[in-house]
Coordinates of C-alpha atoms and ligand atoms in Angstrom, one line a residue:
Chain A
M1 CA 100.0 100.5 89.1
S2 CA 103.0 98.8 87.4
D3 CA 102.4 100.8 84.1
A4 CA 102.5 104.1 86.0
P5 CA 105.6 106.0 85.0
L6 CA 108.9 105.5 86.8
V7 CA 110.3 109.0 87.3
L8 CA 113.6 110.2 88.9
G9 CA 113.5 113.7 90.4
I10 CA 116.4 116.0 91.2
E11 CA 116.2 118.9 93.6
T12 CA 119.0 121.4 94.2
S13 CA 117.4 124.8 94.7
C14 CA 118.9 125.5 98.1
D15 CA 121.2 123.4 100.4
E16 CA 119.7 119.9 100.0
T17 CA 120.8 117.6 97.2
G18 CA 117.6 115.5 96.8
V19 CA 117.1 112.6 94.4
G20 CA 113.7 110.9 94.6
I21 CA 112.2 108.0 92.6
V22 CA 108.5 107.4 92.3
R23 CA 106.2 105.2 90.3
G24 CA 103.1 107.2 89.8
H25 CA 101.9 108.1 93.2
T26 CA 104.1 105.5 94.9
L27 CA 107.3 106.7 96.6
L28 CA 110.2 104.3 96.0
A29 CA 113.2 106.4 97.2
D30 CA 113.9 109.8 98.7
A31 CA 117.7 110.3 99.1
V32 CA 118.8 113.6 100.5
A33 CA 122.3 114.9 101.2
S34 CA 122.3 118.2 103.1
S35 CA 125.1 120.8 103.4
V36 CA 123.2 122.5 106.3
D37 CA 126.0 121.9 108.8
E38 CA 128.4 123.8 106.6
H39 CA 126.1 126.8 106.5
A40 CA 125.2 126.7 110.2
R41 CA 128.1 128.9 111.4
F42 CA 127.1 131.6 108.9
G43 CA 123.5 131.6 110.1
G44 CA 122.2 131.2 106.6
V45 CA 122.9 129.4 103.3
V46 CA 126.1 130.4 101.5
P47 CA 125.4 129.9 97.8
E48 CA 128.9 128.9 96.8
V49 CA 129.2 126.4 99.6
A50 CA 125.8 124.9 98.6
S51 CA 126.8 124.7 94.9
R52 CA 130.1 122.9 95.7
A53 CA 128.3 120.5 98.0
H54 CA 125.7 119.8 95.3
L55 CA 128.4 118.8 92.8
E56 CA 130.0 116.4 95.3
A57 CA 126.7 114.9 96.4
M58 CA 125.0 114.5 93.1
V59 CA 126.2 111.1 91.7
P60 CA 126.3 109.4 95.2
T61 CA 122.8 110.6 95.9
I62 CA 121.5 109.3 92.5
E63 CA 123.2 106.0 93.2
R64 CA 121.7 105.8 96.7
A65 CA 118.2 106.5 95.4
C66 CA 118.4 103.8 92.7
E67 CA 119.7 101.3 95.3
T68 CA 116.9 102.1 97.7
A69 CA 114.3 102.0 95.0
G70 CA 115.7 98.7 93.6
V71 CA 115.7 100.1 90.1
A72 CA 118.4 100.6 87.4
L73 CA 118.8 104.0 85.9
R74 CA 118.0 102.6 82.4
D75 CA 114.5 101.6 83.7
V76 CA 113.5 105.2 84.5
D77 CA 110.9 106.6 82.1
A78 CA 111.6 110.3 82.6
I79 CA 113.8 112.8 84.5
A80 CA 112.4 115.7 86.4
V81 CA 114.5 118.5 87.9
T82 CA 113.8 121.8 89.8
S83 CA 114.6 124.5 87.2
G84 CA 113.5 127.3 89.6
P85 CA 113.0 129.3 91.7
G86 CA 116.0 129.0 93.9
L87 CA 119.7 129.8 94.2
A88 CA 121.0 130.2 90.6
G89 CA 124.3 128.4 91.0
A90 CA 122.7 125.6 93.0
L91 CA 119.9 125.1 90.6
L92 CA 122.4 124.9 87.7
V93 CA 124.1 121.8 89.2
G94 CA 120.9 119.9 89.3
V95 CA 119.7 121.0 85.9
A96 CA 123.0 120.1 84.3
S97 CA 122.9 116.7 86.0
A98 CA 119.3 116.0 84.9
K99 CA 120.2 116.9 81.3
A100 CA 123.1 114.5 81.4
L101 CA 120.8 111.8 82.6
A102 CA 118.2 112.6 80.0
L103 CA 120.9 112.6 77.3
G104 CA 122.6 109.5 78.6
L105 CA 119.4 107.5 79.0
G106 CA 117.5 108.9 76.0
K107 CA 114.6 109.9 78.2
P108 CA 112.5 113.0 78.4
L109 CA 113.4 115.9 80.7
Y110 CA 111.0 118.0 82.7
G111 CA 112.3 121.2 84.3
V112 CA 109.7 121.9 86.9
N113 CA 108.7 124.6 89.3
H114 CA 109.9 124.0 92.9
L115 CA 106.6 125.4 94.5
A116 CA 104.4 123.2 92.3
A117 CA 106.5 120.3 93.4
H118 CA 105.9 121.1 97.0
V119 CA 102.2 120.8 96.2
A120 CA 102.5 117.6 94.1
V121 CA 104.4 115.7 96.8
D122 CA 101.3 115.3 98.9
Q123 CA 100.0 112.8 96.3
L124 CA 102.6 110.4 97.5
E125 CA 101.0 110.3 100.9
H126 CA 97.4 111.2 100.5
G127 CA 96.6 110.2 96.9
P128 CA 95.2 112.4 94.1
L129 CA 95.0 116.1 94.9
P130 CA 91.5 117.6 95.4
E131 CA 90.8 119.9 92.4
P132 CA 90.8 122.7 93.2
C133 CA 92.8 123.0 96.4
L134 CA 94.3 125.9 98.3
A135 CA 98.0 125.4 98.9
M136 CA 99.9 127.2 101.5
L137 CA 103.7 126.9 101.1
V138 CA 105.8 128.1 104.0
S139 CA 109.6 127.6 104.2
G140 CA 112.8 129.4 104.6
G141 CA 112.5 130.6 101.0
H142 CA 108.8 131.0 100.4
S143 CA 105.4 131.9 101.9
S144 CA 102.7 131.6 99.3
L145 CA 99.0 131.1 99.1
L146 CA 98.1 129.4 95.8
R147 CA 95.0 128.3 94.1
V148 CA 95.7 125.0 92.4
E149 CA 93.3 123.8 89.7
D150 CA 95.6 121.2 88.1
V151 CA 99.1 121.1 89.5
T152 CA 100.5 120.4 86.0
T153 CA 99.1 123.5 84.5
G154 CA 97.1 125.8 86.6
V155 CA 98.7 127.3 89.7
E156 CA 97.4 130.7 90.5
P157 CA 99.2 132.9 93.1
L158 CA 96.7 134.5 95.5
G159 CA 99.3 136.0 97.9
A160 CA 102.9 135.8 99.1
T161 CA 105.2 137.4 101.6
I162 CA 106.0 141.0 100.9
D163 CA 109.3 140.7 102.9
D164 CA 110.7 137.8 104.8
A165 CA 109.6 134.2 104.3
A166 CA 108.0 132.5 107.3
G167 CA 111.0 130.1 107.8
E168 CA 113.4 133.0 107.6
A169 CA 111.6 134.7 110.5
F170 CA 112.0 131.4 112.5
D171 CA 115.7 131.4 111.6
K172 CA 116.3 135.0 112.6
V173 CA 114.3 134.8 115.9
A174 CA 116.1 131.6 116.8
R175 CA 119.4 133.4 116.3
L176 CA 118.2 136.2 118.5
L177 CA 117.3 133.7 121.2
G178 CA 120.7 131.9 120.9
L179 CA 119.1 128.8 119.3
P180 CA 120.9 127.0 116.4
F181 CA 120.3 127.3 112.7
P182 CA 118.0 126.2 111.1
G183 CA 115.6 127.8 113.7
G184 CA 112.3 126.1 113.0
P185 CA 112.6 122.8 114.9
H186 CA 114.4 124.6 117.8
I187 CA 111.7 127.2 118.2
D188 CA 109.1 124.5 118.0
R189 CA 110.8 122.6 120.8
A190 CA 111.4 125.6 123.0
A191 CA 107.8 126.8 122.5
A192 CA 106.4 123.5 123.7
S193 CA 107.1 124.5 127.3
G194 CA 106.4 128.2 126.9
N195 CA 103.3 130.4 127.3
S196 CA 102.0 131.4 123.9
V197 CA 100.1 134.4 125.2
A198 CA 102.9 135.7 127.4
I199 CA 103.8 138.4 124.9
D200 CA 101.4 140.0 122.4
F201 CA 103.5 140.1 119.2
P202 CA 102.1 141.9 116.1
R203 CA 100.2 140.0 113.4
G204 CA 101.5 141.4 110.1
L205 CA 99.0 142.6 107.4
T206 CA 95.9 141.8 109.4
G207 CA 94.8 145.3 110.1
R208 CA 91.7 146.6 108.3
R209 CA 93.6 148.8 105.8
D210 CA 96.2 146.1 105.1
M211 CA 93.4 143.7 104.4
E212 CA 92.2 145.8 101.5
R213 CA 95.5 145.7 99.7
H214 CA 97.2 142.6 101.1
R215 CA 94.4 140.3 102.1
F216 CA 96.3 137.1 101.2
D217 CA 99.8 138.5 101.6
F218 CA 102.2 138.0 104.5
S219 CA 104.7 140.2 106.3
F220 CA 107.0 138.8 108.9
S221 CA 109.7 141.5 109.0
G222 CA 107.8 143.6 111.5
L223 CA 107.2 140.6 113.8
K224 CA 110.9 139.7 113.8
T225 CA 111.8 143.4 114.6
A226 CA 109.2 143.4 117.4
V227 CA 110.8 140.3 118.9
A228 CA 114.2 141.8 118.6
R229 CA 113.0 145.1 120.3
W230 CA 111.3 143.2 123.0
V231 CA 114.4 141.1 123.7
E232 CA 116.6 144.2 123.7
T233 CA 114.4 146.1 126.0
Q234 CA 114.4 143.3 128.5
Q235 CA 118.1 143.0 128.3
R236 CA 118.6 146.7 128.9
A237 CA 116.3 146.5 131.9
G238 CA 118.5 143.6 133.2
A239 CA 115.5 141.3 133.2
T240 CA 116.0 137.6 132.5
I241 CA 114.4 136.4 129.2
D242 CA 112.3 133.3 129.2
V243 CA 113.3 131.8 125.8
H244 CA 110.4 129.4 126.0
D245 CA 107.8 132.2 126.4
V246 CA 109.3 134.3 123.6
A247 CA 109.5 131.3 121.2
A248 CA 105.9 130.3 122.0
S249 CA 104.5 133.8 121.6
F250 CA 106.4 134.3 118.4
Q251 CA 105.3 131.0 117.0
E252 CA 101.7 131.7 117.9
A253 CA 101.8 135.0 116.1
V254 CA 103.2 133.4 112.9
C255 CA 100.8 130.4 113.0
D256 CA 97.8 132.7 113.7
V257 CA 98.5 134.8 110.6
L258 CA 99.2 131.8 108.4
T259 CA 96.1 129.8 109.3
R260 CA 93.8 132.8 109.4
K261 CA 94.8 133.9 105.9
A262 CA 94.8 130.4 104.5
I263 CA 91.3 129.7 105.7
D264 CA 90.1 133.1 104.5
A265 CA 91.6 132.4 101.1
A266 CA 90.0 129.0 100.9
T267 CA 86.6 130.3 102.1
S268 CA 86.6 133.2 99.7
Q269 CA 87.5 130.9 96.8
G270 CA 84.9 128.3 97.8
I271 CA 87.6 125.8 98.2
E272 CA 87.2 122.9 100.8
D273 CA 90.7 121.6 100.9
I274 CA 93.8 123.2 102.2
L275 CA 97.2 121.7 101.6
I276 CA 100.2 122.9 103.6
G277 CA 103.7 122.3 102.4
G278 CA 107.3 123.5 102.8
G279 CA 109.7 123.2 105.7
V280 CA 107.5 125.2 108.2
A281 CA 104.7 122.8 107.6
A282 CA 106.6 120.5 109.9
N283 CA 105.9 123.0 112.8
S284 CA 103.6 121.2 115.3
R285 CA 101.7 124.3 116.3
L286 CA 100.9 125.2 112.7
R287 CA 99.5 121.7 112.0
A288 CA 97.4 121.7 115.1
M289 CA 96.1 125.2 114.7
A290 CA 95.3 124.8 111.0
E291 CA 93.4 121.5 111.6
E292 CA 91.4 123.0 114.5
R293 CA 90.4 126.2 112.7
A294 CA 89.7 124.5 109.4
A295 CA 87.5 121.9 111.0
A296 CA 85.4 124.7 112.4
Q297 CA 84.8 125.9 108.9
G298 CA 84.2 122.5 107.4
I299 CA 87.5 122.6 105.5
R300 CA 89.8 119.6 105.2
V301 CA 93.6 120.0 105.8
R302 CA 96.2 117.9 104.2
V303 CA 99.8 118.0 105.4
P304 CA 102.5 115.6 104.1
R305 CA 104.7 114.1 106.8
P306 CA 107.6 116.3 107.8
G307 CA 110.2 114.5 105.7
L308 CA 108.2 115.3 102.6
C309 CA 107.6 118.9 103.5
T310 CA 111.2 120.0 103.5
D311 CA 113.0 120.2 100.1
N312 CA 113.6 116.8 98.5
G313 CA 113.8 114.9 95.3
A314 CA 110.6 112.9 95.8
M315 CA 108.5 116.0 95.4
V316 CA 110.1 116.8 92.0
A317 CA 109.6 113.2 90.9
A318 CA 106.0 113.3 92.1
L319 CA 105.3 116.3 89.9
G320 CA 107.2 114.7 87.0
A321 CA 105.1 111.6 87.2
E322 CA 102.0 113.6 87.1
L323 CA 103.2 115.5 84.1
V324 CA 104.0 112.3 82.3
Q325 CA 100.6 110.8 83.2
R326 CA 98.8 113.9 82.0
G327 CA 100.8 113.9 78.8
R328 CA 102.4 117.3 79.2
A329 CA 105.2 118.2 76.8
P330 CA 108.8 117.8 78.2
S331 CA 111.4 120.6 78.3
A332 CA 114.1 121.2 75.7
L333 CA 117.8 120.3 76.4
D334 CA 118.7 124.0 76.4
L335 CA 116.4 124.5 79.5
P336 CA 117.9 127.3 81.7
A337 CA 118.0 127.3 85.5
D338 CA 115.7 130.2 86.4
S339 CA 116.3 131.5 89.9
S340 CA 113.1 133.6 89.7
Q341 CA 110.8 131.1 87.8
P342 CA 107.2 132.3 88.3
I343 CA 104.8 129.9 89.9
T344 CA 102.6 130.2 86.8
T345 CA 105.3 128.4 84.9
V346 CA 105.0 124.8 86.1
V347 CA 107.2 123.3 83.4
A348 CA 110.0 125.5 81.9
Chain B
M1 CA 134.4 107.1 70.7
L2 CA 135.8 109.5 73.3
L3 CA 133.6 112.6 74.1
A4 CA 135.6 115.5 75.5
F5 CA 134.4 118.9 76.8
D6 CA 135.6 121.9 78.7
T7 CA 133.6 124.6 80.5
A8 CA 136.4 126.3 82.3
T9 CA 136.3 129.4 80.2
P10 CA 133.4 131.6 79.0
L11 CA 132.8 129.4 75.9
V12 CA 131.8 125.7 76.0
T13 CA 133.9 123.5 73.7
A14 CA 133.1 119.8 72.9
A15 CA 134.7 117.3 70.6
L16 CA 134.6 113.6 69.6
H17 CA 137.8 111.5 69.1
D18 CA 137.6 108.0 67.4
G19 CA 141.0 106.7 68.8
E20 CA 142.8 108.0 65.7
D21 CA 142.0 111.6 65.7
V22 CA 139.4 114.3 66.4
V23 CA 136.3 113.6 64.2
A24 CA 134.0 116.4 65.3
E25 CA 134.4 119.6 67.2
R26 CA 132.0 122.4 68.2
T27 CA 132.2 125.6 70.3
S28 CA 129.3 127.4 71.8
T29 CA 128.2 130.7 70.3
Q30 CA 127.2 132.7 73.4
P31 CA 129.6 133.4 76.2
M32 CA 128.6 132.0 79.6
K33 CA 125.3 130.1 79.7
H34 CA 127.3 126.8 80.0
G35 CA 124.3 125.1 81.5
E36 CA 122.1 125.9 78.6
Q37 CA 124.6 125.1 75.8
L38 CA 126.6 122.1 76.8
A39 CA 123.9 119.3 76.5
P40 CA 122.6 120.5 73.1
L41 CA 126.2 120.8 71.9
I42 CA 126.9 117.2 72.8
E43 CA 123.7 116.1 71.1
A44 CA 124.6 118.1 68.0
L45 CA 128.1 116.5 68.0
L46 CA 126.7 113.0 67.9
H47 CA 124.2 114.0 65.3
D48 CA 127.1 115.5 63.1
R49 CA 128.7 112.1 62.9
G50 CA 125.5 110.1 62.8
L51 CA 126.3 108.5 66.1
V52 CA 124.1 107.6 69.1
R53 CA 124.9 107.8 72.8
Q54 CA 125.7 104.1 73.0
D55 CA 128.7 104.7 70.6
L56 CA 130.5 106.6 73.4
T57 CA 133.2 104.7 75.2
A58 CA 134.8 107.3 77.5
I59 CA 134.4 110.9 78.6
A60 CA 137.1 113.6 79.1
V61 CA 136.5 116.8 81.0
G62 CA 138.5 119.9 81.7
V63 CA 138.7 120.3 85.5
G64 CA 139.8 123.9 85.4
P65 CA 140.9 126.0 87.0
G66 CA 138.2 128.4 85.8
P67 CA 135.2 130.3 86.9
F68 CA 133.3 128.0 89.3
T69 CA 129.8 128.1 87.9
G70 CA 130.7 127.0 84.4
L71 CA 133.3 124.6 85.7
R72 CA 130.6 122.8 87.8
V73 CA 128.4 122.4 84.8
G74 CA 131.1 120.5 82.9
L75 CA 132.0 118.3 85.9
V76 CA 128.5 117.4 86.9
T77 CA 127.7 116.7 83.3
A78 CA 130.7 114.5 82.9
R79 CA 130.1 112.6 86.1
T80 CA 126.4 112.0 85.5
L81 CA 126.7 111.1 81.8
A82 CA 129.4 108.6 82.8
L83 CA 127.0 107.2 85.4
A84 CA 124.1 106.9 82.9
L85 CA 126.2 105.3 80.2
E86 CA 128.5 103.4 82.5
L87 CA 131.7 104.9 81.1
P88 CA 135.0 105.9 82.5
V89 CA 135.6 109.7 83.0
Y90 CA 139.0 111.4 82.9
G91 CA 139.8 114.8 84.1
V92 CA 142.6 117.0 82.8
C93 CA 143.9 120.3 84.1
T94 CA 142.6 122.9 81.5
L95 CA 145.9 124.6 81.5
D96 CA 147.7 121.4 80.5
V97 CA 145.5 121.2 77.4
L98 CA 146.6 124.7 76.3
A99 CA 150.2 123.7 77.0
I100 CA 150.1 120.5 74.8
E101 CA 148.4 122.4 72.0
A102 CA 151.1 125.1 72.2
V103 CA 153.9 122.5 72.1
D104 CA 152.4 120.3 69.3
T105 CA 151.6 123.2 67.1
G106 CA 155.1 124.6 67.4
A107 CA 154.1 127.8 69.2
V108 CA 156.7 127.2 71.9
H109 CA 160.2 125.7 71.9
E110 CA 161.4 126.5 75.4
D111 CA 160.1 126.6 79.0
F112 CA 156.8 128.6 79.0
V113 CA 153.8 129.6 81.1
V114 CA 150.1 129.2 80.6
A115 CA 147.9 131.9 82.1
T116 CA 144.1 132.1 81.8
D117 CA 141.6 134.7 83.1
A118 CA 140.7 134.2 86.8
R119 CA 138.7 137.4 86.9
R120 CA 139.1 139.8 89.9
K121 CA 142.2 141.0 88.1
E122 CA 144.0 137.7 88.6
V123 CA 145.2 134.8 86.5
Y124 CA 145.3 131.0 86.8
L125 CA 148.9 130.2 86.0
A126 CA 151.2 127.2 85.6
S127 CA 154.7 126.8 84.1
Y128 CA 155.8 124.0 81.7
D129 CA 159.0 122.7 80.2
A130 CA 159.5 122.7 76.4
D131 CA 157.7 119.3 76.1
G132 CA 154.6 120.5 77.8
A133 CA 155.2 118.8 81.2
R134 CA 153.9 120.9 84.0
L135 CA 156.6 122.1 86.4
V136 CA 154.8 124.4 88.8
G137 CA 151.1 125.3 89.5
P138 CA 148.4 125.7 88.8
D139 CA 148.0 128.8 91.1
V140 CA 145.9 131.9 91.2
L141 CA 148.0 135.0 91.1
K142 CA 148.0 138.7 90.4
P143 CA 149.6 139.3 87.0
A144 CA 152.2 141.7 88.4
D145 CA 153.4 139.0 90.9
A146 CA 153.8 136.5 88.1
A147 CA 155.3 138.8 85.4
T148 CA 157.6 137.0 83.0
A149 CA 159.4 137.6 79.7
A150 CA 159.0 133.9 78.9
P151 CA 156.4 132.9 76.3
V152 CA 152.9 132.9 77.7
V153 CA 150.0 130.8 76.3
G154 CA 146.4 131.6 77.0
E155 CA 144.1 134.5 77.4
G156 CA 146.0 135.9 80.4
A157 CA 148.8 137.1 78.1
L158 CA 146.2 139.0 76.0
L159 CA 144.5 140.6 79.0
Y160 CA 147.7 141.6 80.9
P161 CA 150.4 142.4 78.2
E162 CA 152.4 144.6 80.7
A163 CA 153.0 141.5 82.8
F164 CA 153.2 139.0 80.0
P165 CA 154.6 140.8 76.9
H166 CA 155.4 137.6 75.0
A167 CA 152.0 136.2 74.1
V168 CA 152.1 133.0 71.9
G169 CA 149.8 130.1 71.0
P170 CA 146.2 129.5 71.6
A171 CA 144.1 131.9 73.8
R172 CA 141.4 129.4 74.9
P173 CA 141.4 125.6 75.3
S174 CA 139.8 123.5 72.7
A175 CA 138.0 120.2 73.4
G176 CA 139.8 118.7 70.4
W177 CA 143.1 119.1 72.1
L178 CA 141.6 117.9 75.3
A179 CA 140.5 114.7 73.5
R180 CA 144.0 114.3 72.0
V181 CA 145.6 114.8 75.4
V182 CA 143.5 112.0 76.9
A183 CA 143.6 109.7 73.9
E184 CA 147.4 109.9 73.8
E185 CA 147.9 110.3 77.6
R186 CA 149.9 113.3 77.1
A187 CA 149.1 114.8 80.6
E188 CA 148.3 113.6 84.0
L189 CA 144.8 112.0 84.0
L190 CA 142.9 113.2 87.1
D191 CA 139.6 112.4 88.8
P192 CA 136.8 114.7 87.7
E193 CA 137.3 117.0 90.7
P194 CA 137.2 120.8 90.1
L195 CA 140.4 122.8 90.6
Y196 CA 138.8 125.7 92.4
L197 CA 142.0 127.2 93.8
R198 CA 139.9 129.7 95.8
R199 CA 137.9 129.2 98.9
P200 CA 134.2 130.0 98.6
D201 CA 133.1 133.6 99.4
A202 CA 131.2 133.2 102.7
V203 CA 128.4 135.6 101.8
V204 CA 125.0 134.5 103.0
N205 CA 122.4 134.4 100.2
A206 CA 121.8 138.1 99.4
A207 CA 118.2 137.4 98.4
R208 CA 117.3 137.1 102.1
K209 CA 117.0 140.6 103.4
Q210 CA 119.0 141.7 106.4
V211 CA 117.5 144.1 109.0
L212 CA 118.8 146.0 111.9
A213 CA 117.8 143.3 114.4
D214 CA 120.2 140.9 112.8
D215 CA 123.5 142.3 113.7
P216 CA 125.3 139.1 114.9
S217 CA 127.9 141.2 116.8
R218 CA 125.1 142.0 119.2
G219 CA 125.1 138.4 120.4
P220 CA 122.2 136.2 121.4
A221 CA 119.8 136.8 124.3
R222 CA 120.5 134.8 127.4
Ligands
LIG1 ZN1 111.1 124.6 99.2

């Protein structure tokens, strides 16, 4: 494995400054600096605050990654960076930094798609990706079902959210329930001691007519509104609200739709492997439900450990290493940061 | 060989200084798009002189004040390039660079002001003595609140002639002058930290849709 490429990956698409170093499929370092605490009081990510934090964290995070990996920057074979999608100003800091490394080290630069990187990261944990595989990416910024033939070239979108991202719904419902931002882990924890069938919340885009036009798409806006209405109605009636039951019932509705659609997509495509990635993949109920339902259909489920599911530099490095190994052409130095880079563009 | 660049205005400017004088200088062709243009501009500069990256010995960067997005491109590039090449990096207030150019080219002979475009109908402004030493600032101000009959260097004078009738000297900073300022230590050398002068706008990412149920004034459920 020592001749596998040593790749440094930079991720700044949202509020985490991530720098990862891999050698082929081996993770050597995954340094992350988060500005999440600075955003918490706003209940969401403030782009200018995130961009400022990326600038301050960039060099220290690169240094920390090199130290952890026990490598010198000059030994790196290639630089990979998230060029999109994400927050424009935040992406730009990472892209400019990656270019400076490429220029200063005389090494190739790969501007990569953030979603494809979420898929590629699983190779660091579970080895080569099954080809094809069905990837479900769920986080605060995305909810997508993808058919992945070859993660370096062929990523085909099958469906996506038509309104809120799954993680966004978690954040907003957490806020409604007086739980801190980001909402995912807090809902998960509150739900653990709640009754998941206490309240029958709606399952978006699963009705017969929706299934014709939006079979593999998601909608979480209606669910979130339903939770808000339910809470409001209870409050008006002077009833006490059991946060645990609401959290569990809400989480059940989200996980039900996600796993149902993922398995439907895999089955309809004749795919036997589902990969779940993104911050919401850390949700314990989602993992358990996906594994149980997939097993019943003879489908295998791969989920990277929680630390690799959230945004990080290792995923970008993992995709970069795969691009180098498969001999893909690098990006030019005038590479733009593209806040809406389509999933079909794996390397910009 | 000193590499100097500034991204605190709509155009990217970059230059090389060999210790004696500026030996190459380039300015971007498209306004904005700092992130796309800076790295190729540096590469082209080296190529112009038949140099390689290992020939660089120091980096100078304009630390603003200026529009944040472009400013960050310059600063993160300077810091990361310095890390990769193990070079020292010097920051200079972008307004100081304009001031030194104005003094050295004979555009001013008395106390003067440098004003650049801060957008939102404001200017970044600092005042200097006849030798180009900064006296006050930089600050971000409304032109009317900073109106002066003194000579005013920089784009601010061209944008707001009613407040700054006496426009003189260069409109935008050049990396060549930034390089000279650093090579000759004509201004205070700073850490490569951005001079934002404004707090961030606390607007949550607009791409995430807001709905009725989100009104935070309603308060959480108990
Ligand atoms: Zn992500």
